[in-house]
Amino acid sequence: MTKYRSLISLLLAFVATLLVSCSSPAEIKPPTYSSEQISQIQGYAAEISALRDRLPELQKLIQKEDWIYVRNFIHGPLGELRFKLTALSRNLLPDAQPEANSLSKEVFDHLVDIDRAAQDSNYKLAVRNYAEALKDLDAFLKLLPQG
Ligand code: ZN
């Protein structure tokens, strides 16, 4: 009888462990990127990095107070930046998306402010927003999965 009872309690313990391990949320694997998502992200990331590398050209134009070319640069080469940032954000894991979206908006808003500063020949405003745009864009690129 004692043997039988200990067998039962052993079984119950086993079932309990099984239930705990099945229902514990800690056991659920966090979502990860598929290889297809990674290659899509890398495609956009390469285009965004290429635009990021051209930002010093914008800085030079601001320093020269060449306002017409500042505006041309924002509407030309940088014109697609927002679209690319938004498209890339949509491919990120759900928990990375809110920050990516707000950084995308930040970058865009700073470019709009540079454009406005150029219209008003406001050097200080342009320089400050250039620095902010660069900082936010670099923060955005750091959110991307490495690999
Ligand atoms: Zn900002």
Coordinates of C-alpha atoms and ligand atoms in Angstrom, one line a residue:
M1 CA 0.0 0.0 0.0
T2 CA 2.8 2.4 0.9
K3 CA 4.5 1.6 -2.4
Y4 CA 1.4 2.2 -4.3
R5 CA 0.8 5.6 -2.6
S6 CA 4.3 6.8 -3.3
L7 CA 3.8 5.8 -6.9
I8 CA 0.7 7.9 -7.1
S9 CA 2.3 10.9 -5.6
L10 CA 5.3 10.5 -7.9
L11 CA 2.8 10.4 -10.8
L12 CA 1.0 13.5 -9.5
A13 CA 4.3 15.3 -9.1
F14 CA 5.2 14.4 -12.7
V15 CA 1.8 15.6 -14.0
A16 CA 2.1 18.9 -12.0
T17 CA 5.6 19.6 -13.5
L18 CA 4.3 18.9 -16.9
L19 CA 1.4 21.3 -16.5
V20 CA 3.6 24.0 -15.1
S21 CA 6.1 23.7 -18.0
C22 CA 3.4 23.8 -20.5
S23 CA 1.6 26.8 -19.2
S24 CA 4.5 28.9 -18.0
P25 CA 4.8 32.0 -20.2
A26 CA 8.6 32.0 -19.4
E27 CA 8.9 28.9 -21.5
I28 CA 7.5 30.5 -24.6
K29 CA 10.3 31.4 -27.0
P30 CA 10.5 35.1 -27.9
P31 CA 9.7 35.9 -31.5
T32 CA 12.7 36.0 -33.8
Y33 CA 13.3 37.2 -37.3
S34 CA 12.9 34.8 -40.2
S35 CA 15.7 34.7 -42.8
E36 CA 13.4 36.3 -45.3
Q37 CA 12.7 39.2 -42.9
I38 CA 16.4 39.6 -42.2
S39 CA 17.2 39.9 -45.9
Q40 CA 14.4 42.4 -46.3
I41 CA 15.6 44.5 -43.4
Q42 CA 19.2 44.3 -44.6
G43 CA 18.1 45.6 -48.0
Y44 CA 16.4 48.7 -46.5
A45 CA 19.2 49.1 -44.0
A46 CA 21.8 49.3 -46.8
E47 CA 19.8 52.0 -48.6
I48 CA 19.3 54.0 -45.3
S49 CA 23.0 53.6 -44.5
A50 CA 23.9 55.0 -47.9
L51 CA 21.7 58.0 -47.3
R52 CA 23.2 58.3 -43.8
D53 CA 26.7 58.4 -45.4
R54 CA 25.6 61.4 -47.5
L55 CA 24.4 63.5 -44.6
P56 CA 27.8 65.3 -44.2
E57 CA 27.1 66.8 -47.7
L58 CA 24.0 68.4 -46.1
Q59 CA 26.1 69.6 -43.2
K60 CA 28.6 71.3 -45.7
L61 CA 25.7 73.0 -47.5
I62 CA 24.3 74.3 -44.2
Q63 CA 27.8 75.6 -43.2
K64 CA 28.1 77.4 -46.5
E65 CA 24.5 78.7 -45.9
D66 CA 23.7 77.5 -49.4
W67 CA 20.0 77.5 -48.6
I68 CA 18.7 76.6 -52.0
Y69 CA 20.9 73.6 -52.2
V70 CA 20.1 72.6 -48.6
R71 CA 16.4 72.5 -49.7
N72 CA 17.2 70.6 -52.9
F73 CA 19.2 68.1 -50.9
I74 CA 16.3 67.5 -48.5
H75 CA 13.7 67.1 -51.2
G76 CA 16.0 65.2 -53.6
P77 CA 18.4 62.6 -52.2
L78 CA 16.8 62.6 -48.7
G79 CA 13.2 62.7 -50.1
E80 CA 12.8 58.9 -49.8
L81 CA 14.3 58.6 -46.4
R82 CA 11.1 58.7 -44.5
F83 CA 9.5 56.1 -46.7
K84 CA 12.4 53.8 -46.3
L85 CA 12.5 54.3 -42.5
T86 CA 8.8 53.5 -42.2
A87 CA 9.0 50.5 -44.5
L88 CA 11.9 49.1 -42.5
S89 CA 10.1 49.7 -39.1
R90 CA 7.2 47.6 -40.3
N91 CA 9.6 44.7 -40.8
L92 CA 10.9 44.8 -37.2
L93 CA 9.7 42.6 -34.4
P94 CA 6.6 44.1 -32.6
D95 CA 8.5 45.1 -29.5
A96 CA 11.1 47.1 -31.6
Q97 CA 8.4 48.9 -33.7
P98 CA 7.2 51.7 -31.4
E99 CA 10.8 53.0 -30.9
A100 CA 11.6 52.6 -34.6
N101 CA 8.4 54.5 -35.5
S102 CA 9.1 57.4 -33.2
L103 CA 12.7 57.7 -34.3
S104 CA 11.6 57.7 -38.0
K105 CA 9.2 60.5 -37.2
E106 CA 11.9 62.4 -35.3
V107 CA 14.3 62.2 -38.2
F108 CA 11.6 63.4 -40.6
D109 CA 10.6 66.3 -38.3
H110 CA 14.2 67.4 -38.0
L111 CA 14.5 67.4 -41.8
V112 CA 11.3 69.5 -42.1
D113 CA 12.8 71.9 -39.5
I114 CA 16.0 72.2 -41.6
D115 CA 13.9 72.9 -44.6
R116 CA 12.0 75.6 -42.7
A117 CA 15.3 77.0 -41.4
A118 CA 16.6 77.1 -44.9
Q119 CA 13.6 79.2 -46.0
D120 CA 14.3 81.6 -43.2
S121 CA 18.1 81.5 -43.6
N122 CA 18.2 80.5 -40.0
Y123 CA 21.7 79.0 -39.6
K124 CA 21.4 78.1 -35.9
L125 CA 18.1 76.3 -36.3
A126 CA 19.5 74.3 -39.3
V127 CA 22.7 73.3 -37.5
R128 CA 20.8 72.2 -34.4
N129 CA 18.3 70.1 -36.4
Y130 CA 21.0 68.6 -38.5
A131 CA 22.8 67.3 -35.3
E132 CA 19.5 65.9 -34.0
A133 CA 18.6 64.2 -37.3
L134 CA 22.0 62.5 -37.3
K135 CA 21.6 61.4 -33.7
D136 CA 18.1 60.0 -34.2
L137 CA 19.1 58.2 -37.5
D138 CA 22.0 56.6 -35.8
A139 CA 19.8 55.5 -32.9
F140 CA 17.4 54.0 -35.5
L141 CA 20.2 52.0 -37.1
K142 CA 21.2 50.6 -33.7
L143 CA 17.7 49.1 -33.4
L144 CA 18.2 46.8 -36.4
P145 CA 19.1 43.2 -35.9
Q146 CA 22.8 42.5 -36.5
G147 CA 23.8 39.6 -38.7
Ligands
ZN1 ZN 15.1 64.2 -32.3

